């Protein structure tokens, strides 16, 4: 039906001048829980990227249009499925935007439970991301070990909510399920375990040569650019901007639970890795505090199905950045307008800036560094201005290119195992040791 | 390294070993036909439009004819949210611990326990 | 009322627009298209409210509404403006706030608003290349989902 992504559109293959006024960013590392493939076109000069042209919208599902014909509560489940990793925060943000239109208050216990689940989700997301950075850097051992530890937090979430990904815990003015009995000790013990593991991974990142070679001095951008381009989340914090919705505009129980916002002035991907691991430790402490100081009381206030007329917006801090929801009601059973803005959309212009000046081998690291919420890496198409060559690669090919570029000794055939160049990840696993 | 060699493997030996599921695990939906009265609240709240009410005739109550309806579930679309379970006033619905529901035949996933007389 | 919002209220009085406080840290300001750029220039440069969260489009019947959502620490500011549906052209603010570029492109796709001054105003961001020219923008109230499906030749999965 539409032009397949690996063929340039007719007007763009006209010449270089066409490229230099456009920026197209093919995006889309392979993320198992991410939903949107993106497509980028990169213009290169030899090894360096000169221009990037984005083309997104491959999994645009029309949720905002669909929300206008569904009742309020059903929309909560629909918006939860915007993203797999930040599903709870999406339903929380939508719920908060709608709750303000009613005149009911959220009970304090519900706010604490919401904070606990949101922080557990942040821990899960950061662990996933650290593992993926290891995978893209060619260090698959880190990937396997970190994802092993991720099971710890996913099991806790399953014990509380019933499901690992789509927690369905939120309701208007409350949560649907209470914390189970006798879970406090288990949660506190697991959080301590995860804190120790995060500290260990920080040591690994500081000393392991693979990670240092791939991530140091990559992905530098100035704080002024980041502020002008309105980046959010860790992408703003890693250049020193103290931008965190939990601190700036507290929601749920964040005004009572002690919070420590981490910023760093290093400004490269290596610092981003350590920043997310530090945030993980802070989140683990917050969960421990919230579980030990959980107030008593009701967990939910029943809200009628017709929401009064008005408009309200709400923003929350998802693992990737700031989520923003705007809701407009005309007093009916369905909303009049719902607008949802995901953090990756806000970070995309910054990603384009980050890519310029990087080498081809660094693309996967830089693109994964913004923690994008997309589906699979469709295709990336390249145009080299020096040699006038044009070619297309899949994500796996680009990843292999990056590993071979930095570690050429690995491209020799190791111990009789499969060569790199076979599209299987077994060979990379052996290389990771 | 040594720690991992001495610990038990992470991989679960499923399907050869049974998996331990937590108490609150949300699996396949089940209905108790004896408790269901056909009030159709579940059909109204379902976000995924899984439940359709089927007309099963009428019955006499005093000198009035009341319609008898029962729910038909298309479990292929069920998102396991539990709204129907929470809203059923007669506790006729339950999310069981069954998760092995893959089938080659889509009609296997239509649950008509409450409809069949 | 924080200091930022108080200053904003004073400025709005000077130029003759109205500031309506929504909740204690939020304000809504209604601005016309001609006054929009100077107003946003003041907000961004003089009051240092730099973070644009997003731009929302609304279908208001005869008009299309555009709301710019800014935030700074605890304060949230919504700047509303509207343009007629018959001539959907709006002023682009990307020279003041470069981060607005993708949001304006999204509004162009979804509502058909042309932002004058945006160098990428003809490009599609979200819609497919072969979106038919006679199919109206998706998020208008008059465009129905069935209409889009039929025109694009898509089928609904039957239960």
XYZ file of C-alpha atoms in Angstrom:
709
model
C 0.000 0.000 0.000
C 2.574 2.613 0.996
C 6.158 2.858 -0.235
C 8.281 0.235 1.517
C 10.666 1.957 3.864
C 13.882 0.860 2.236
C 13.270 2.758 -0.958
C 13.859 6.473 -0.838
C 10.921 8.583 -1.827
C 11.135 9.811 -5.351
C 11.673 13.468 -4.614
C 14.400 12.759 -2.104
C 16.643 10.776 -4.373
C 16.960 13.891 -6.519
C 20.187 15.121 -5.035
C 22.184 16.071 -2.023
C 20.612 19.527 -1.663
C 17.326 17.814 -0.952
C 18.888 15.969 1.949
C 20.628 18.924 3.404
C 17.397 20.764 4.107
C 15.653 17.791 5.635
C 16.348 15.709 8.613
C 15.107 12.171 8.587
C 15.924 9.944 11.473
C 15.535 6.223 11.032
C 15.030 4.989 14.458
C 14.107 1.762 16.012
C 16.527 -0.437 17.897
C 15.083 -3.818 18.564
C 13.247 -3.429 21.809
C 11.093 -6.338 22.905
C 8.469 -4.285 24.651
C 8.516 -1.202 22.479
C 5.760 -0.412 20.164
C 6.727 2.013 17.435
C 9.121 1.329 14.635
C 10.629 4.410 13.187
C 12.565 4.908 10.080
C 15.591 7.065 9.642
C 17.634 8.147 6.726
C 21.198 9.047 7.473
C 23.382 11.186 5.292
C 27.061 10.398 5.773
C 30.410 11.775 4.813
C 32.643 8.754 4.961
C 32.107 7.599 8.526
C 30.564 10.715 10.038
C 26.870 11.473 10.044
C 26.028 14.783 8.496
C 22.269 14.797 8.511
C 19.444 12.669 9.808
C 15.903 12.583 8.456
C 13.034 11.163 10.566
C 9.931 9.433 9.448
C 7.796 8.070 12.241
C 4.241 6.881 12.527
C 4.564 3.251 11.551
C 2.542 2.038 14.493
C 0.329 5.041 14.878
C -2.837 3.504 16.270
C -5.109 6.510 16.396
C -5.619 6.258 20.135
C -6.618 9.886 20.490
C -9.405 9.439 17.977
C -10.463 6.130 19.495
C -10.634 7.685 22.950
C -13.380 10.030 21.821
C -15.815 7.167 21.349
C -15.140 5.123 24.456
C -16.339 5.620 28.030
C -13.916 7.154 30.492
C -12.981 3.986 32.331
C -12.393 1.999 29.187
C -9.987 4.651 27.994
C -7.841 3.999 31.026
C -7.228 0.452 29.823
C -6.610 1.635 26.318
C -4.036 4.224 27.297
C -2.346 1.711 29.522
C -1.527 -0.161 26.359
C 0.255 2.773 24.752
C 3.510 1.398 26.025
C 4.494 -1.831 27.666
C 7.202 -0.526 29.923
C 5.572 2.663 31.144
C 2.036 1.304 31.108
C 1.277 2.132 34.726
C 2.382 5.744 34.418
C 0.221 6.243 31.349
C -2.900 5.096 33.135
C -1.845 7.092 36.201
C -1.417 10.303 34.241
C -4.736 9.896 32.439
C -6.414 9.032 35.732
C -4.985 12.091 37.437
C -6.099 14.378 34.629
C -9.652 13.062 34.906
C -9.765 12.942 38.706
C -9.313 16.675 38.933
C -12.490 17.170 36.935
C -14.452 15.224 39.515
C -14.471 16.656 42.994
C -13.233 13.566 44.778
C -9.947 13.235 46.617
C -7.617 10.305 46.219
C -7.113 8.434 49.515
C -3.625 8.605 50.981
C -3.085 4.856 50.959
C -3.892 4.752 47.262
C -1.303 7.449 46.604
C 1.357 5.407 48.371
C 0.474 2.247 46.496
C 0.609 4.164 43.227
C 4.068 5.438 44.148
C 5.282 1.948 44.992
C 4.157 0.466 41.703
C 5.424 3.436 39.688
C 8.877 3.154 41.234
C 8.983 -0.573 40.689
C 8.194 0.106 37.072
C 11.053 2.560 36.911
C 13.435 -0.044 38.336
C 12.257 -2.563 35.776
C 12.630 -0.122 32.921
C 16.124 1.001 33.857
C 17.308 -2.571 34.251
C 15.917 -3.367 30.830
C 17.715 -0.399 29.360
C 21.078 -1.183 30.941
C 20.820 -4.696 29.572
C 20.046 -3.393 26.115
C 23.016 -1.043 26.198
C 25.163 -4.045 26.985
C 23.656 -5.920 24.066
C 24.198 -3.121 21.580
C 27.737 -2.533 22.814
C 28.571 -6.167 22.202
C 28.689 -7.099 25.871
C 25.990 -9.710 26.031
C 26.969 -11.022 29.441
C 25.840 -7.763 30.995
C 22.596 -8.110 29.074
C 21.909 -11.590 30.431
C 22.848 -10.823 34.013
C 20.860 -7.608 34.203
C 17.780 -9.223 32.706
C 18.112 -12.003 35.241
C 17.883 -9.424 37.999
C 14.938 -7.862 36.268
C 12.972 -11.017 36.999
C 13.183 -10.151 40.692
C 11.218 -6.953 40.308
C 8.828 -8.462 37.771
C 7.954 -11.253 40.184
C 7.168 -8.673 42.849
C 4.913 -6.779 40.494
C 3.162 -9.981 39.500
C 2.510 -10.819 43.130
C 0.895 -7.424 43.695
C -0.918 -6.747 40.445
C -1.442 -10.126 38.819
C 0.403 -9.360 35.624
C 3.970 -8.388 34.843
C 3.443 -5.768 32.180
C -0.083 -4.379 32.062
C -0.718 -3.931 35.710
C -4.310 -2.598 35.484
C -3.998 -1.306 39.024
C -5.289 2.200 38.502
C -8.836 3.363 38.838
C -10.240 6.856 39.108
C -9.556 8.138 42.615
C -7.791 5.053 43.851
C -6.229 1.726 43.036
C -8.094 -1.468 42.303
C -6.218 -3.879 44.507
C -4.626 -3.504 47.868
C -1.130 -4.651 48.755
C -1.138 -8.346 49.640
C -0.660 -9.414 53.225
C 2.843 -10.121 54.548
C 4.696 -8.815 51.557
C 6.579 -6.082 53.315
C 9.631 -8.127 54.313
C 9.926 -9.698 50.926
C 9.809 -6.332 49.153
C 12.368 -4.746 51.469
C 14.735 -7.662 51.078
C 14.442 -7.694 47.301
C 15.015 -3.943 47.093
C 18.215 -4.357 49.079
C 19.302 -7.093 46.695
C 18.640 -4.865 43.688
C 20.539 -1.977 45.255
C 23.594 -4.168 45.721
C 23.352 -5.418 42.165
C 23.055 -1.859 40.817
C 26.205 -0.873 42.686
C 27.992 -3.858 41.217
C 26.904 -2.924 37.694
C 28.162 0.594 38.216
C 31.570 -0.864 39.008
C 31.389 -3.025 35.899
C 30.618 -0.050 33.714
C 33.515 1.901 35.161
C 36.076 -0.823 34.682
C 34.982 -3.030 31.817
C 36.831 -2.115 28.649
C 33.953 -2.928 26.284
C 31.598 -0.503 27.936
C 34.227 2.177 28.333
C 35.286 2.024 24.713
C 31.744 2.155 23.419
C 30.226 4.735 25.682
C 32.841 7.231 26.804
C 32.771 10.567 24.980
C 29.877 9.461 22.847
C 26.674 11.411 22.721
C 27.735 14.832 23.917
C 25.367 17.726 23.562
C 25.253 21.109 25.249
C 22.819 21.929 28.012
C 21.595 24.938 26.084
C 20.585 22.813 23.093
C 18.808 20.361 25.333
C 16.852 23.110 27.025
C 15.867 24.739 23.741
C 14.727 21.431 22.298
C 12.628 20.712 25.404
C 14.073 17.311 26.197
C 12.758 15.475 29.218
C 13.791 12.814 31.665
C 17.323 11.446 31.920
C 18.157 13.177 28.650
C 17.810 16.519 30.398
C 19.368 15.365 33.636
C 22.543 14.026 32.116
C 23.607 17.495 30.978
C 22.905 19.016 34.363
C 19.317 20.291 34.090
C 17.412 19.417 37.222
C 14.228 18.520 35.411
C 12.065 15.931 37.105
C 8.303 16.134 37.455
C 8.418 14.299 40.778
C 10.467 17.144 42.177
C 9.078 20.102 40.267
C 5.387 19.294 40.505
C 4.834 16.381 42.892
C 1.936 14.059 42.301
C 0.846 10.839 44.065
C 2.900 10.524 47.258
C 6.076 12.175 46.014
C 5.712 15.119 48.343
C 5.969 12.754 51.322
C 8.387 10.075 50.168
C 12.014 11.303 50.190
C 13.274 11.876 46.678
C 16.753 12.463 45.366
C 17.008 13.746 41.814
C 20.277 12.706 40.215
C 21.951 14.944 37.681
C 25.372 14.713 36.177
C 27.469 17.184 34.279
C 29.556 14.635 32.405
C 27.253 14.629 29.419
C 28.135 11.411 27.642
C 26.504 8.014 27.369
C 28.785 6.580 30.048
C 27.415 9.110 32.496
C 23.881 8.277 31.353
C 24.441 4.658 32.269
C 25.586 5.571 35.751
C 22.781 8.095 36.111
C 20.099 5.512 35.413
C 21.682 3.049 37.808
C 21.771 5.741 40.497
C 18.117 6.466 39.842
C 17.457 2.786 40.288
C 19.033 2.891 43.743
C 16.963 5.950 44.641
C 13.803 4.193 43.466
C 14.611 1.124 45.543
C 14.977 3.346 48.607
C 11.678 5.022 47.848
C 9.878 1.714 47.575
C 11.353 0.608 50.891
C 10.274 3.830 52.582
C 6.780 3.717 51.118
C 6.242 0.079 52.047
C 7.400 0.644 55.613
C 5.293 3.775 56.070
C 2.151 2.719 54.259
C -0.813 4.573 55.820
C -4.066 2.826 56.599
C -7.355 3.663 55.071
C -9.491 3.067 52.014
C -7.892 2.421 48.668
C -10.593 3.724 46.404
C -13.439 6.192 46.113
C -16.167 5.272 43.648
C -16.600 7.822 40.902
C -19.779 8.102 38.790
C -19.410 7.275 35.108
C -20.259 10.796 33.952
C -17.412 13.245 34.410
C -18.329 16.954 34.783
C -17.412 19.388 32.037
C -14.026 21.048 32.077
C -10.451 20.679 30.978
C -7.433 19.526 32.853
C -3.944 18.392 32.167
C -1.515 16.327 34.148
C 2.099 15.308 33.828
C 4.036 12.464 35.395
C 7.568 11.184 35.339
C 7.785 7.951 33.410
C 11.067 6.028 33.312
C 11.870 7.725 30.024
C 10.834 11.241 30.833
C 7.767 13.365 31.219
C 4.385 12.116 30.104
C 1.716 14.720 29.492
C -2.025 14.215 29.219
C -4.666 16.799 28.408
C -8.305 15.886 28.852
C -11.399 17.834 27.861
C -14.875 16.886 28.955
C -18.240 18.211 27.881
C -20.104 16.409 30.636
C -20.791 13.158 28.804
C -19.930 9.515 29.088
C -17.033 9.833 26.659
C -14.257 12.402 26.530
C -14.312 15.225 24.044
C -10.558 15.294 23.518
C -7.647 13.416 24.987
C -4.120 14.370 24.082
C -1.235 12.233 25.165
C 2.382 13.084 24.628
C 5.016 10.430 25.193
C 8.532 11.284 26.328
C 10.230 9.863 23.275
C 8.460 12.399 21.081
C 9.914 15.143 23.230
C 13.381 13.605 23.070
C 13.415 13.014 19.342
C 14.799 16.418 18.277
C 17.575 15.965 20.831
C 18.312 12.560 19.365
C 18.701 14.119 15.938
C 21.201 16.578 17.344
C 23.089 13.851 19.146
C 23.524 11.840 16.004
C 25.139 14.566 13.968
C 28.888 14.217 14.071
C 28.865 10.664 15.349
C 30.317 7.788 13.421
C 28.268 5.061 11.848
C 29.410 2.556 14.436
C 28.043 4.657 17.271
C 24.496 4.903 15.991
C 23.026 2.013 17.997
C 24.562 3.263 21.217
C 23.389 6.826 20.732
C 19.911 5.847 19.648
C 19.457 3.463 22.526
C 20.802 6.084 24.891
C 17.679 8.161 24.614
C 15.763 5.033 25.661
C 13.365 5.134 22.774
C 9.981 3.567 22.961
C 9.721 2.074 19.509
C 9.101 -1.339 18.114
C 11.638 -2.945 15.988
C 14.392 -1.491 13.880
C 12.834 -1.784 10.488
C 15.390 -0.577 8.119
C 17.990 2.084 8.187
C 18.991 3.516 4.886
C 22.258 5.283 4.314
C 23.653 7.639 1.737
C 27.369 8.265 1.709
C 28.245 11.584 0.116
C 31.911 10.752 -0.393
C 31.531 7.516 -2.281
C 27.999 8.210 -3.533
C 26.928 4.825 -2.275
C 23.472 4.076 -1.010
C 22.575 1.013 0.983
C 20.187 -0.380 3.533
C 20.915 -2.317 6.655
C 18.827 -4.052 9.219
C 19.341 -3.475 12.901
C 21.339 -6.606 13.437
C 23.725 -5.720 10.632
C 24.298 -2.286 12.088
C 24.920 -3.753 15.502
C 27.495 -6.168 14.113
C 29.179 -3.347 12.232
C 29.521 -1.390 15.454
C 31.009 -4.349 17.327
C 33.472 -5.130 14.548
C 34.475 -1.481 14.269
C 35.462 -1.216 17.905
C 36.708 -4.737 18.499
C 38.194 -5.967 15.211
C 39.896 -8.889 16.924
C 36.475 -10.427 17.498
C 35.794 -10.806 13.827
C 38.274 -13.658 13.666
C 36.665 -17.040 14.040
C 36.680 -17.842 17.762
C 37.333 -21.372 19.075
C 35.512 -23.125 16.286
C 32.232 -21.409 17.077
C 30.073 -19.622 14.535
C 31.523 -16.555 12.787
C 30.230 -13.097 13.417
C 28.177 -12.286 10.390
C 25.814 -15.168 11.055
C 22.674 -13.498 12.177
C 22.436 -15.410 15.412
C 23.099 -14.013 18.812
C 24.867 -17.146 20.073
C 28.202 -16.026 18.697
C 27.819 -12.642 20.371
C 27.095 -14.324 23.666
C 30.371 -16.176 23.539
C 32.163 -12.958 22.632
C 30.823 -11.227 25.667
C 32.990 -13.150 28.111
C 31.060 -15.818 37.755
C 31.623 -18.349 40.469
C 28.460 -17.205 42.210
C 26.402 -17.893 39.121
C 27.939 -21.311 38.633
C 26.966 -22.295 42.143
C 23.429 -20.905 42.031
C 20.594 -22.764 40.435
C 19.945 -21.891 36.789
C 17.595 -19.034 36.110
C 15.758 -20.756 33.313
C 12.615 -22.468 34.454
C 12.213 -25.985 33.107
C 8.737 -25.223 31.788
C 6.911 -27.099 30.227
C 8.473 -30.075 31.923
C 8.047 -28.545 35.370
C 4.940 -26.822 36.621
C 5.350 -23.080 37.164
C 4.542 -21.574 40.553
C 2.034 -18.823 39.974
C 1.386 -16.062 42.479
C -1.945 -15.832 44.256
C -3.226 -12.895 42.231
C -2.271 -14.142 38.814
C -4.815 -13.134 36.192
C -5.500 -15.965 33.794
C -8.435 -17.068 31.694
C -11.901 -15.878 32.582
C -14.479 -18.297 33.955
C -18.197 -17.925 34.654
C -20.448 -19.800 37.057
C -23.763 -20.234 35.217
C -25.658 -20.991 38.397
C -24.887 -17.556 39.846
C -25.339 -15.488 36.691
C -28.639 -13.610 36.506
C -28.142 -11.854 33.180
C -27.986 -8.340 34.632
C -25.575 -7.395 31.776
C -23.362 -5.104 33.849
C -20.327 -7.102 32.726
C -21.171 -6.467 29.083
C -21.495 -2.746 29.724
C -18.162 -2.290 31.501
C -15.952 -4.530 29.381
C -13.299 -2.351 27.669
C -12.616 -4.881 24.935
C -16.222 -5.682 23.959
C -15.764 -9.329 24.791
C -19.241 -9.963 26.215
C -22.417 -10.022 24.178
C -25.791 -10.716 25.717
C -27.822 -13.456 24.038
C -31.615 -13.502 24.227
C -32.932 -16.759 25.571
C -36.630 -16.075 25.534
C -38.809 -14.825 28.342
C -40.069 -16.016 31.676
C -43.136 -15.188 33.657
C -42.787 -13.371 36.956
C -46.208 -12.749 38.452
C -48.187 -11.410 35.535
C -45.172 -9.870 33.725
C -43.039 -11.326 30.976
C -39.373 -10.648 31.634
C -36.620 -11.135 29.083
C -33.989 -13.733 29.870
C -30.491 -12.898 28.707
C -27.185 -14.572 29.311
C -23.611 -13.525 28.407
C -21.541 -15.010 25.626
C -17.783 -14.520 25.983
C -15.320 -14.192 23.114
C -12.164 -14.853 25.061
C -9.879 -14.204 22.119
C -10.289 -10.475 22.764
C -10.201 -10.582 26.547
C -7.513 -8.328 28.009
C -7.741 -9.887 31.484
C -8.342 -6.562 33.179
C -10.927 -7.889 35.622
C -13.478 -5.077 35.268
C -16.273 -7.612 34.822
C -15.131 -9.559 37.885
C -15.046 -6.393 40.005
C -18.459 -5.223 38.858
C -20.403 -8.473 39.041
C -22.738 -8.191 42.019
C -23.312 -11.944 42.125
C -19.633 -13.057 42.052
C -20.333 -15.202 39.050
C -17.076 -14.335 37.263
C -13.549 -15.268 38.148
C -10.089 -14.932 36.602
C -8.560 -18.376 36.953
C -4.909 -19.360 36.856
C -5.097 -20.913 33.419
C -2.742 -19.336 30.946
C -2.193 -22.124 28.450
C -5.041 -21.165 26.184
C -3.380 -21.356 22.789
C -5.466 -23.162 20.242
C -5.599 -23.661 16.502
C -9.343 -23.230 16.431
C -10.738 -19.793 17.219
C -14.140 -21.172 18.119
C -12.559 -22.932 21.109
C -12.199 -19.530 22.704
C -15.893 -18.727 22.723
C -17.239 -19.506 26.150
C -20.936 -20.267 26.094
C -21.309 -21.978 29.466
C -23.839 -19.445 30.654
C -25.874 -19.513 27.473
C -26.318 -23.234 26.963
C -29.334 -24.410 28.886
C 0.052 32.268 43.290
C 3.729 32.047 42.530
C 5.862 34.937 41.489
C 6.050 33.764 37.892
C 2.296 33.602 37.572
C 1.914 36.991 39.217
C 4.330 38.544 36.732
C 2.478 36.846 33.925
C -0.792 38.271 35.156
C 0.675 41.789 35.193
C 2.022 41.439 31.664
C -1.276 40.085 30.412
C -3.089 43.078 31.891
C -0.685 45.448 30.157
C -1.298 43.978 26.745
C -4.996 43.559 27.316
C -5.470 39.785 27.371
C -7.079 37.881 30.196
C -5.391 35.445 32.533
C -7.748 32.964 34.162
C -6.209 31.026 37.005
C -7.329 27.382 36.866
C -5.942 25.904 40.000
C -3.369 27.346 42.334
C -0.416 26.686 40.063
C -2.055 26.799 36.670
C -3.215 29.603 34.450
C -4.945 29.803 31.119
C -4.342 32.764 28.842
C -6.351 33.396 25.721
C -4.336 35.200 23.018
C -5.177 36.112 19.462
C -2.974 34.997 16.582
C -1.487 38.465 16.026
C -0.388 38.795 19.649
C 0.788 35.208 19.970
C 4.422 35.585 18.981
C 5.207 38.634 21.134
C 3.435 36.972 24.028
C 5.396 33.758 23.724
C 8.595 35.755 23.246
C 7.911 37.431 26.568
C 7.094 34.125 28.249
C 10.213 32.390 26.970
C 12.778 35.172 27.055
C 11.695 37.435 29.891
C 9.965 35.068 32.284
C 12.291 32.114 31.450
C 9.430 29.672 31.080
C 11.271 27.573 28.546
C 9.871 24.093 28.712
C 7.130 23.493 26.175
C 5.373 20.275 27.094
C 3.267 19.913 23.990
C 0.865 21.638 21.618
C -2.728 20.393 21.602
C -5.180 20.852 18.795
C -8.921 21.061 19.364
C -11.897 20.934 17.088
C -14.253 23.658 18.288
C -16.866 23.512 15.576
C -16.271 26.654 13.540
C -12.728 27.124 14.737
C -9.682 25.075 15.502
C -8.148 25.675 18.899
C -4.427 25.457 19.566
C -3.150 25.261 23.119
C 0.521 25.636 24.020
C 1.372 24.030 27.341
C 4.385 25.492 29.113
C 5.756 24.511 32.466
C 8.349 25.817 34.868
C 8.837 24.085 38.196
C 5.418 24.060 39.838
C 3.674 26.369 37.402
C 1.797 25.316 34.313
C 0.643 27.799 31.725
C -1.762 27.086 28.923
C -1.736 29.608 26.088
C -4.838 29.273 23.967
C -5.431 30.633 20.524
C -7.839 29.810 17.760
C -7.952 29.921 14.001
C -10.916 29.590 11.651
C -11.482 26.232 10.012
C -11.991 27.871 6.659
C -8.429 29.214 6.681
C -6.333 26.951 8.921
C -3.102 28.898 9.032
C -1.263 29.564 12.232
C 1.901 31.254 13.337
C 4.864 28.998 13.946
C 6.959 29.491 17.070
C 9.947 27.373 16.232
C 12.313 30.318 16.131
C 11.459 30.974 19.761
C 11.089 27.378 20.919
C 12.973 24.999 18.583
C 11.521 22.038 20.423
C 8.081 22.806 19.020
C 8.906 21.484 15.597
C 7.581 17.955 15.933
C 4.437 19.091 17.701
C 3.616 21.491 14.895
C 4.198 18.791 12.324
C 1.860 16.512 14.218
C -0.861 19.163 14.257
C -0.374 19.652 10.551
C -0.982 15.961 9.967
C -3.840 15.484 12.362
C -5.795 18.718 11.959
C -4.599 20.171 8.703
C -3.168 23.312 10.298
C -0.437 25.011 8.309
C 2.183 26.692 10.416
C 3.613 29.635 8.561
C 7.308 29.863 9.196
C 7.847 26.166 9.780
C 10.310 24.957 7.115
C 8.900 21.438 7.222
C 5.289 22.415 6.923
C 4.680 20.306 3.852
C 6.199 17.124 5.213
C 4.191 14.379 6.747
C 5.319 13.139 10.108
C 2.755 10.565 11.100
C 0.456 9.948 8.197
C 1.452 7.620 5.350
C 2.726 9.112 2.126
C -0.259 7.975 0.159
C -2.876 9.552 2.421
C -5.547 10.556 -0.119
C -5.830 14.266 -0.675
C -9.602 14.233 -0.498
C -9.689 12.567 2.918
C -9.967 15.193 5.653
C -7.484 15.279 8.528
C -8.201 12.474 10.996
C -8.765 14.270 14.273
C -11.550 16.569 13.108
C -14.916 15.677 14.589
C -16.426 15.404 11.147
C -14.025 12.678 10.062
C -15.385 9.334 11.124
C -13.312 6.220 11.648
C -15.423 4.267 9.154
C -14.806 6.899 6.546
C -11.032 6.540 6.967
C -11.205 2.770 6.864
C -13.279 2.660 3.715
C -11.162 5.171 1.888
C -7.885 3.452 2.755
C -9.315 0.051 1.960
C -8.840 -1.313 5.469
C -11.043 -3.925 7.033
C -12.138 -4.302 10.611
C -11.280 -7.681 12.107
C -14.541 -9.518 12.593
C -15.027 -11.119 16.012
